[in-house]
PDB file of C-alpha atoms in Angstrom:
ATOM      1  CA  GLY A   1     -14.368 -11.138 -10.715  1.00  0.00           C
ATOM      2  CA  GLN A   2     -12.174  -9.881 -13.488  1.00  0.00           C
ATOM      3  CA  SER A   3     -11.448 -11.300 -16.928  1.00  0.00           C
ATOM      4  CA  LEU A   4      -9.320 -10.121 -19.814  1.00  0.00           C
ATOM      5  CA  GLU A   5      -9.327 -11.174 -23.448  1.00  0.00           C
ATOM      6  CA  GLN A   6      -6.431 -10.899 -25.849  1.00  0.00           C
ATOM      7  CA  PRO A   7      -5.738 -12.506 -29.243  1.00  0.00           C
ATOM      8  CA  SER A   8      -3.519 -15.542 -28.836  1.00  0.00           C
ATOM      9  CA  GLU A   9      -1.121 -14.680 -31.654  1.00  0.00           C
ATOM     10  CA  VAL A  10      -0.264 -11.802 -33.967  1.00  0.00           C
ATOM     11  CA  THR A  11       2.261 -11.837 -36.810  1.00  0.00           C
ATOM     12  CA  ALA A  12       3.965  -8.903 -38.533  1.00  0.00           C
ATOM     13  CA  VAL A  13       7.094  -8.028 -40.490  1.00  0.00           C
ATOM     14  CA  GLU A  14      10.052  -5.911 -39.492  1.00  0.00           C
ATOM     15  CA  GLY A  15       9.426  -2.194 -39.767  1.00  0.00           C
ATOM     16  CA  ALA A  16       5.651  -2.569 -39.613  1.00  0.00           C
ATOM     17  CA  ILE A  17       3.169  -1.364 -36.984  1.00  0.00           C
ATOM     18  CA  VAL A  18       1.138  -3.832 -34.941  1.00  0.00           C
ATOM     19  CA  GLN A  19      -1.697  -3.373 -32.463  1.00  0.00           C
ATOM     20  CA  ILE A  20      -2.435  -5.854 -29.664  1.00  0.00           C
ATOM     21  CA  ASN A  21      -5.918  -5.512 -28.232  1.00  0.00           C
ATOM     22  CA  CYS A  22      -7.185  -6.210 -24.736  1.00  0.00           C
ATOM     23  CA  THR A  23     -10.781  -6.135 -23.528  1.00  0.00           C
ATOM     24  CA  TYR A  24     -11.537  -6.469 -19.853  1.00  0.00           C
ATOM     25  CA  GLN A  25     -14.419  -7.023 -17.492  1.00  0.00           C
ATOM     26  CA  THR A  26     -14.093  -5.715 -13.960  1.00  0.00           C
ATOM     27  CA  SER A  27     -16.552  -4.547 -11.322  1.00  0.00           C
ATOM     28  CA  GLY A  28     -14.237  -1.634 -10.565  1.00  0.00           C
ATOM     29  CA  PHE A  29     -11.447  -0.206 -12.661  1.00  0.00           C
ATOM     30  CA  TYR A  30      -8.052   1.007 -11.494  1.00  0.00           C
ATOM     31  CA  GLY A  31      -5.934   1.028 -14.624  1.00  0.00           C
ATOM     32  CA  LEU A  32      -4.547  -1.233 -17.340  1.00  0.00           C
ATOM     33  CA  SER A  33      -0.933  -2.419 -17.442  1.00  0.00           C
ATOM     34  CA  TRP A  34       1.116  -4.121 -20.135  1.00  0.00           C
ATOM     35  CA  TYR A  35       4.002  -6.543 -19.658  1.00  0.00           C
ATOM     36  CA  GLN A  36       6.420  -8.093 -22.163  1.00  0.00           C
ATOM     37  CA  GLN A  37       7.870 -11.577 -21.841  1.00  0.00           C
ATOM     38  CA  HIS A  38      10.477 -13.107 -24.147  1.00  0.00           C
ATOM     39  CA  ASP A  39      10.609 -16.881 -24.467  1.00  0.00           C
ATOM     40  CA  GLY A  40      12.299 -18.334 -21.404  1.00  0.00           C
ATOM     41  CA  GLY A  41      12.439 -14.939 -19.733  1.00  0.00           C
ATOM     42  CA  ALA A  42      10.643 -13.027 -17.029  1.00  0.00           C
ATOM     43  CA  PRO A  43       7.770 -10.591 -17.591  1.00  0.00           C
ATOM     44  CA  THR A  44       8.879  -6.965 -17.637  1.00  0.00           C
ATOM     45  CA  PHE A  45       6.707  -3.887 -17.233  1.00  0.00           C
ATOM     46  CA  LEU A  46       5.991  -1.823 -20.345  1.00  0.00           C
ATOM     47  CA  SER A  47       3.256   0.692 -19.589  1.00  0.00           C
ATOM     48  CA  TYR A  48       0.286   1.684 -17.461  1.00  0.00           C
ATOM     49  CA  ASN A  49      -2.872   3.640 -18.335  1.00  0.00           C
ATOM     50  CA  ALA A  50      -5.176   4.984 -15.652  1.00  0.00           C
ATOM     51  CA  LEU A  51      -6.998   7.525 -17.814  1.00  0.00           C
ATOM     52  CA  ASP A  52      -8.426   7.459 -21.340  1.00  0.00           C
ATOM     53  CA  GLY A  53      -6.066   8.229 -24.163  1.00  0.00           C
ATOM     54  CA  LEU A  54      -2.693   7.358 -25.541  1.00  0.00           C
ATOM     55  CA  GLU A  55       0.533   7.031 -23.562  1.00  0.00           C
ATOM     56  CA  GLU A  56       3.701   7.004 -25.646  1.00  0.00           C
ATOM     57  CA  THR A  57       7.078   5.578 -24.674  1.00  0.00           C
ATOM     58  CA  GLY A  58       9.471   5.445 -27.597  1.00  0.00           C
ATOM     59  CA  ARG A  59       8.318   2.912 -30.175  1.00  0.00           C
ATOM     60  CA  PHE A  60       5.617   1.590 -27.853  1.00  0.00           C
ATOM     61  CA  SER A  61       2.307   3.284 -27.089  1.00  0.00           C
ATOM     62  CA  SER A  62      -0.636   2.151 -25.007  1.00  0.00           C
ATOM     63  CA  PHE A  63      -4.225   3.289 -25.358  1.00  0.00           C
ATOM     64  CA  LEU A  64      -7.189   3.060 -23.021  1.00  0.00           C
ATOM     65  CA  SER A  65     -10.928   3.627 -23.427  1.00  0.00           C
ATOM     66  CA  ARG A  66     -12.658   3.099 -20.088  1.00  0.00           C
ATOM     67  CA  SER A  67     -16.135   3.511 -21.593  1.00  0.00           C
ATOM     68  CA  ASP A  68     -15.436   0.601 -23.966  1.00  0.00           C
ATOM     69  CA  SER A  69     -13.479  -1.483 -21.402  1.00  0.00           C
ATOM     70  CA  TYR A  70     -10.794  -1.710 -24.028  1.00  0.00           C
ATOM     71  CA  GLY A  71      -7.143  -0.986 -24.459  1.00  0.00           C
ATOM     72  CA  TYR A  72      -4.367  -1.738 -26.885  1.00  0.00           C
ATOM     73  CA  LEU A  73      -0.610  -1.798 -27.142  1.00  0.00           C
ATOM     74  CA  LEU A  74       0.827  -0.277 -30.313  1.00  0.00           C
ATOM     75  CA  LEU A  75       4.304  -1.254 -31.441  1.00  0.00           C
ATOM     76  CA  GLN A  76       5.884   0.810 -34.205  1.00  0.00           C
ATOM     77  CA  GLU A  77       8.959   0.221 -36.355  1.00  0.00           C
ATOM     78  CA  LEU A  78       8.912  -3.437 -35.389  1.00  0.00           C
ATOM     79  CA  GLN A  79      12.221  -5.162 -34.776  1.00  0.00           C
ATOM     80  CA  MET A  80      13.007  -8.868 -34.543  1.00  0.00           C
ATOM     81  CA  LYS A  81      13.687  -8.423 -30.829  1.00  0.00           C
ATOM     82  CA  ASP A  82      10.034  -7.426 -30.335  1.00  0.00           C
ATOM     83  CA  SER A  83       9.048 -11.066 -30.872  1.00  0.00           C
ATOM     84  CA  ALA A  84       7.669 -11.939 -27.450  1.00  0.00           C
ATOM     85  CA  SER A  85       4.449 -12.455 -25.532  1.00  0.00           C
ATOM     86  CA  TYR A  86       2.538  -9.408 -24.356  1.00  0.00           C
ATOM     87  CA  PHE A  87       0.176  -9.487 -21.382  1.00  0.00           C
ATOM     88  CA  CYS A  88      -2.398  -6.953 -20.304  1.00  0.00           C
ATOM     89  CA  ALA A  89      -3.265  -6.834 -16.611  1.00  0.00           C
ATOM     90  CA  VAL A  90      -5.720  -5.111 -14.287  1.00  0.00           C
ATOM     91  CA  PRO A  91      -5.681  -4.827 -10.490  1.00  0.00           C
ATOM     92  CA  ARG A  92      -7.899  -7.208  -8.567  1.00  0.00           C
ATOM     93  CA  ASN A  93     -10.951  -5.702  -6.947  1.00  0.00           C
ATOM     94  CA  THR A  94      -9.588  -6.579  -3.549  1.00  0.00           C
ATOM     95  CA  GLY A  95      -6.376  -4.608  -3.844  1.00  0.00           C
ATOM     96  CA  PHE A  96      -4.577  -2.321  -6.198  1.00  0.00           C
ATOM     97  CA  GLN A  97      -1.317  -4.197  -5.949  1.00  0.00           C
ATOM     98  CA  LYS A  98      -2.573  -7.615  -6.963  1.00  0.00           C
ATOM     99  CA  LEU A  99      -2.883  -8.038 -10.702  1.00  0.00           C
ATOM    100  CA  VAL A 100      -5.008 -10.281 -12.890  1.00  0.00           C
ATOM    101  CA  PHE A 101      -3.199 -11.085 -16.130  1.00  0.00           C
ATOM    102  CA  GLY A 102      -4.643 -11.886 -19.521  1.00  0.00           C
ATOM    103  CA  THR A 103      -3.554 -15.090 -21.222  1.00  0.00           C
ATOM    104  CA  GLY A 104      -1.101 -13.196 -23.416  1.00  0.00           C
ATOM    105  CA  THR A 105      -0.582 -12.445 -27.092  1.00  0.00           C
ATOM    106  CA  ARG A 106       2.379 -14.012 -28.835  1.00  0.00           C
ATOM    107  CA  LEU A 107       3.895 -11.593 -31.365  1.00  0.00           C
ATOM    108  CA  LEU A 108       5.985 -13.103 -34.152  1.00  0.00           C
ATOM    109  CA  VAL A 109       8.067 -10.617 -36.169  1.00  0.00           C
ATOM    110  CA  SER A 110       9.472 -11.918 -39.435  1.00  0.00           C
ATOM    111  CA  PRO A 111      12.207 -10.394 -41.633  1.00  0.00           C
TER     112      PRO A 111
ATOM    113  CA  ASN B   1      21.622  -4.379  -7.465  1.00  0.00           C
ATOM    114  CA  ALA B   2      20.418  -7.864  -8.432  1.00  0.00           C
ATOM    115  CA  GLY B   3      16.675  -7.068  -8.371  1.00  0.00           C
ATOM    116  CA  VAL B   4      14.645 -10.244  -7.834  1.00  0.00           C
ATOM    117  CA  THR B   5      16.465 -13.569  -7.763  1.00  0.00           C
ATOM    118  CA  GLN B   6      15.076 -17.090  -7.549  1.00  0.00           C
ATOM    119  CA  THR B   7      16.649 -20.420  -6.645  1.00  0.00           C
ATOM    120  CA  PRO B   8      16.760 -23.010  -8.028  1.00  0.00           C
ATOM    121  CA  LYS B   9      16.365 -22.321 -11.750  1.00  0.00           C
ATOM    122  CA  PHE B  10      15.354 -25.886 -12.585  1.00  0.00           C
ATOM    123  CA  ARG B  11      14.138 -28.832 -10.537  1.00  0.00           C
ATOM    124  CA  VAL B  12      12.711 -32.269 -11.176  1.00  0.00           C
ATOM    125  CA  LEU B  13      10.698 -33.918  -8.405  1.00  0.00           C
ATOM    126  CA  LYS B  14       8.948 -37.222  -7.996  1.00  0.00           C
ATOM    127  CA  THR B  15       5.313 -37.272  -6.937  1.00  0.00           C
ATOM    128  CA  GLY B  16       5.044 -36.881  -3.178  1.00  0.00           C
ATOM    129  CA  GLN B  17       8.402 -35.182  -2.674  1.00  0.00           C
ATOM    130  CA  SER B  18       8.663 -31.790  -1.059  1.00  0.00           C
ATOM    131  CA  MET B  19      10.705 -28.727  -1.907  1.00  0.00           C
ATOM    132  CA  THR B  20      11.090 -25.024  -1.205  1.00  0.00           C
ATOM    133  CA  LEU B  21      11.591 -22.280  -3.780  1.00  0.00           C
ATOM    134  CA  LEU B  22      13.447 -19.224  -2.569  1.00  0.00           C
ATOM    135  CA  CYS B  23      12.864 -15.672  -3.761  1.00  0.00           C
ATOM    136  CA  ALA B  24      14.997 -12.737  -2.721  1.00  0.00           C
ATOM    137  CA  GLN B  25      14.758  -9.045  -3.582  1.00  0.00           C
ATOM    138  CA  ASP B  26      17.161  -6.207  -2.795  1.00  0.00           C
ATOM    139  CA  MET B  27      14.874  -3.278  -3.655  1.00  0.00           C
ATOM    140  CA  ASN B  28      13.353  -2.923  -0.180  1.00  0.00           C
ATOM    141  CA  HIS B  29       9.908  -3.703  -1.588  1.00  0.00           C
ATOM    142  CA  GLU B  30       7.016  -4.313   0.788  1.00  0.00           C
ATOM    143  CA  TYR B  31       4.924  -6.542  -1.467  1.00  0.00           C
ATOM    144  CA  MET B  32       5.999  -9.920  -2.831  1.00  0.00           C
ATOM    145  CA  TYR B  33       4.137 -12.447  -4.953  1.00  0.00           C
ATOM    146  CA  TRP B  34       4.357 -16.008  -6.233  1.00  0.00           C
ATOM    147  CA  TYR B  35       2.845 -16.852  -9.626  1.00  0.00           C
ATOM    148  CA  ARG B  36       2.692 -19.952 -11.722  1.00  0.00           C
ATOM    149  CA  GLN B  37       2.641 -19.849 -15.506  1.00  0.00           C
ATOM    150  CA  ASP B  38       1.251 -22.652 -17.614  1.00  0.00           C
ATOM    151  CA  PRO B  39       0.919 -22.701 -21.425  1.00  0.00           C
ATOM    152  CA  GLY B  40      -2.102 -20.695 -22.519  1.00  0.00           C
ATOM    153  CA  MET B  41      -3.001 -19.763 -18.948  1.00  0.00           C
ATOM    154  CA  GLY B  42      -1.061 -16.567 -18.395  1.00  0.00           C
ATOM    155  CA  LEU B  43       0.201 -15.801 -14.890  1.00  0.00           C
ATOM    156  CA  ARG B  44      -1.870 -16.969 -11.940  1.00  0.00           C
ATOM    157  CA  LEU B  45      -1.304 -15.694  -8.414  1.00  0.00           C
ATOM    158  CA  ILE B  46      -0.580 -18.420  -5.840  1.00  0.00           C
ATOM    159  CA  HIS B  47       0.164 -16.463  -2.660  1.00  0.00           C
ATOM    160  CA  TYR B  48       1.330 -12.979  -1.828  1.00  0.00           C
ATOM    161  CA  SER B  49       2.684 -10.944   1.064  1.00  0.00           C
ATOM    162  CA  VAL B  50       2.120  -7.293   1.926  1.00  0.00           C
ATOM    163  CA  GLY B  51       4.970  -7.131   4.404  1.00  0.00           C
ATOM    164  CA  GLU B  52       7.344  -9.060   6.640  1.00  0.00           C
ATOM    165  CA  GLY B  53       5.507 -11.700   8.620  1.00  0.00           C
ATOM    166  CA  THR B  54       2.318 -11.551   6.522  1.00  0.00           C
ATOM    167  CA  THR B  55       1.013 -13.882   3.830  1.00  0.00           C
ATOM    168  CA  ALA B  56      -2.296 -14.289   2.002  1.00  0.00           C
ATOM    169  CA  LYS B  57      -3.885 -16.626  -0.519  1.00  0.00           C
ATOM    170  CA  GLY B  58      -4.111 -15.764  -4.178  1.00  0.00           C
ATOM    171  CA  GLU B  59      -6.057 -17.315  -6.985  1.00  0.00           C
ATOM    172  CA  VAL B  60      -4.604 -20.871  -6.882  1.00  0.00           C
ATOM    173  CA  PRO B  61      -3.184 -21.518  -3.365  1.00  0.00           C
ATOM    174  CA  ASP B  62      -4.033 -25.207  -2.902  1.00  0.00           C
ATOM    175  CA  GLY B  63      -0.998 -27.449  -2.470  1.00  0.00           C
ATOM    176  CA  TYR B  64       1.356 -24.560  -1.641  1.00  0.00           C
ATOM    177  CA  ASN B  65       2.502 -22.788   1.491  1.00  0.00           C
ATOM    178  CA  VAL B  66       4.549 -19.635   1.890  1.00  0.00           C
ATOM    179  CA  SER B  67       6.519 -17.770   4.500  1.00  0.00           C
ATOM    180  CA  ARG B  68       7.973 -14.264   4.737  1.00  0.00           C
ATOM    181  CA  LEU B  69      10.179 -14.219   7.807  1.00  0.00           C
ATOM    182  CA  LYS B  70      12.417 -11.487   6.403  1.00  0.00           C
ATOM    183  CA  LYS B  71      11.330  -8.557   4.250  1.00  0.00           C
ATOM    184  CA  GLN B  72      13.704  -9.461   1.451  1.00  0.00           C
ATOM    185  CA  ASN B  73      12.797 -13.173   1.225  1.00  0.00           C
ATOM    186  CA  PHE B  74       9.631 -14.986   0.202  1.00  0.00           C
ATOM    187  CA  LEU B  75       9.588 -18.792   0.271  1.00  0.00           C
ATOM    188  CA  LEU B  76       7.187 -21.063  -1.599  1.00  0.00           C
ATOM    189  CA  GLY B  77       6.821 -24.614  -0.341  1.00  0.00           C
ATOM    190  CA  LEU B  78       5.351 -27.715  -1.918  1.00  0.00           C
ATOM    191  CA  GLU B  79       4.703 -30.287   0.809  1.00  0.00           C
ATOM    192  CA  SER B  80       3.717 -33.203  -1.441  1.00  0.00           C
ATOM    193  CA  ALA B  81       4.353 -32.476  -5.103  1.00  0.00           C
ATOM    194  CA  ALA B  82       1.853 -33.584  -7.749  1.00  0.00           C
ATOM    195  CA  PRO B  83       2.219 -33.717 -11.551  1.00  0.00           C
ATOM    196  CA  SER B  84      -0.371 -30.901 -11.782  1.00  0.00           C
ATOM    197  CA  GLN B  85       2.227 -28.644 -10.143  1.00  0.00           C
ATOM    198  CA  THR B  86       4.559 -28.952 -13.122  1.00  0.00           C
ATOM    199  CA  SER B  87       4.897 -25.336 -14.176  1.00  0.00           C
ATOM    200  CA  VAL B  88       7.150 -22.298 -14.332  1.00  0.00           C
ATOM    201  CA  TYR B  89       7.094 -20.366 -11.070  1.00  0.00           C
ATOM    202  CA  PHE B  90       7.771 -16.644 -10.949  1.00  0.00           C
ATOM    203  CA  CYS B  91       8.369 -14.490  -7.946  1.00  0.00           C
ATOM    204  CA  ALA B  92       7.703 -10.752  -8.142  1.00  0.00           C
ATOM    205  CA  SER B  93       7.909  -7.736  -5.882  1.00  0.00           C
ATOM    206  CA  SER B  94       6.523  -4.212  -5.828  1.00  0.00           C
ATOM    207  CA  THR B  95       6.778  -1.149  -3.627  1.00  0.00           C
ATOM    208  CA  GLY B  96       3.226  -1.449  -2.298  1.00  0.00           C
ATOM    209  CA  LEU B  97       2.546   2.277  -2.467  1.00  0.00           C
ATOM    210  CA  ALA B  98      -1.072   2.957  -1.544  1.00  0.00           C
ATOM    211  CA  GLY B  99      -3.710   3.978  -4.038  1.00  0.00           C
ATOM    212  CA  VAL B 100      -1.973   3.293  -7.354  1.00  0.00           C
ATOM    213  CA  PRO B 101      -1.201   0.012  -9.088  1.00  0.00           C
ATOM    214  CA  ASP B 102       2.569  -0.073  -9.280  1.00  0.00           C
ATOM    215  CA  THR B 103       5.128  -1.930 -11.295  1.00  0.00           C
ATOM    216  CA  GLN B 104       5.839  -5.533 -10.440  1.00  0.00           C
ATOM    217  CA  TYR B 105       9.434  -6.723 -10.878  1.00  0.00           C
ATOM    218  CA  PHE B 106       9.799 -10.380 -11.724  1.00  0.00           C
ATOM    219  CA  GLY B 107      12.526 -12.904 -11.019  1.00  0.00           C
ATOM    220  CA  PRO B 108      13.909 -15.176 -13.764  1.00  0.00           C
ATOM    221  CA  GLY B 109      11.633 -18.089 -12.878  1.00  0.00           C
ATOM    222  CA  THR B 110      11.962 -21.679 -11.688  1.00  0.00           C
ATOM    223  CA  ARG B 111      11.066 -24.512 -14.050  1.00  0.00           C
ATOM    224  CA  LEU B 112       9.619 -27.352 -12.004  1.00  0.00           C
ATOM    225  CA  THR B 113       8.761 -30.784 -13.370  1.00  0.00           C
ATOM    226  CA  VAL B 114       6.931 -33.316 -11.209  1.00  0.00           C
ATOM    227  CA  LEU B 115       7.096 -36.874 -12.474  1.00  0.00           C
TER     228      LEU B 115
END
């Protein structure tokens, strides 16, 4: 089966940079996704890495190292609205479209 | 374009009662999913569908049934609700394109409390 580990909570201040780590265990690997969820809201897709390296989308970047079974989400120039939970996810072995989600990292951004 | 919608948004049930949660999507997606989210547990897959008329079990299917009679709708049923089913339920959909994990689009969720 698959399992993912993320820190439960990370705190930072406005304007700072924060990194949210995710380590995974899978028998096969088909990419790592990240989703954001604000309190009371729905998860929304942020990024996907299939290959090693850094993918950048505005203030957010996502990194993957397949040899280390490790990835991270990097948030730059933090804003109060970035306070949310962030989930990493990998496809289940039985199908690309079905995801296994980590338990999530709650990011608290303070002024 | 409403995306993924869910009804109802909130519901309180007594143990043993039944109910149906409705999910609808207007993006012509093939794949649809039902998840439950509990504190500290992340999102867990209950059932999913890879097309109209098909359903399959996910990670935590016990106590739930689903139906996908129309491509745009995916129903989740609780035949005899139990307090352990108190949770937030999310529906999601995706295109189902072969070979590549694709983006899942989530509905706003249904908060269910079973007393």
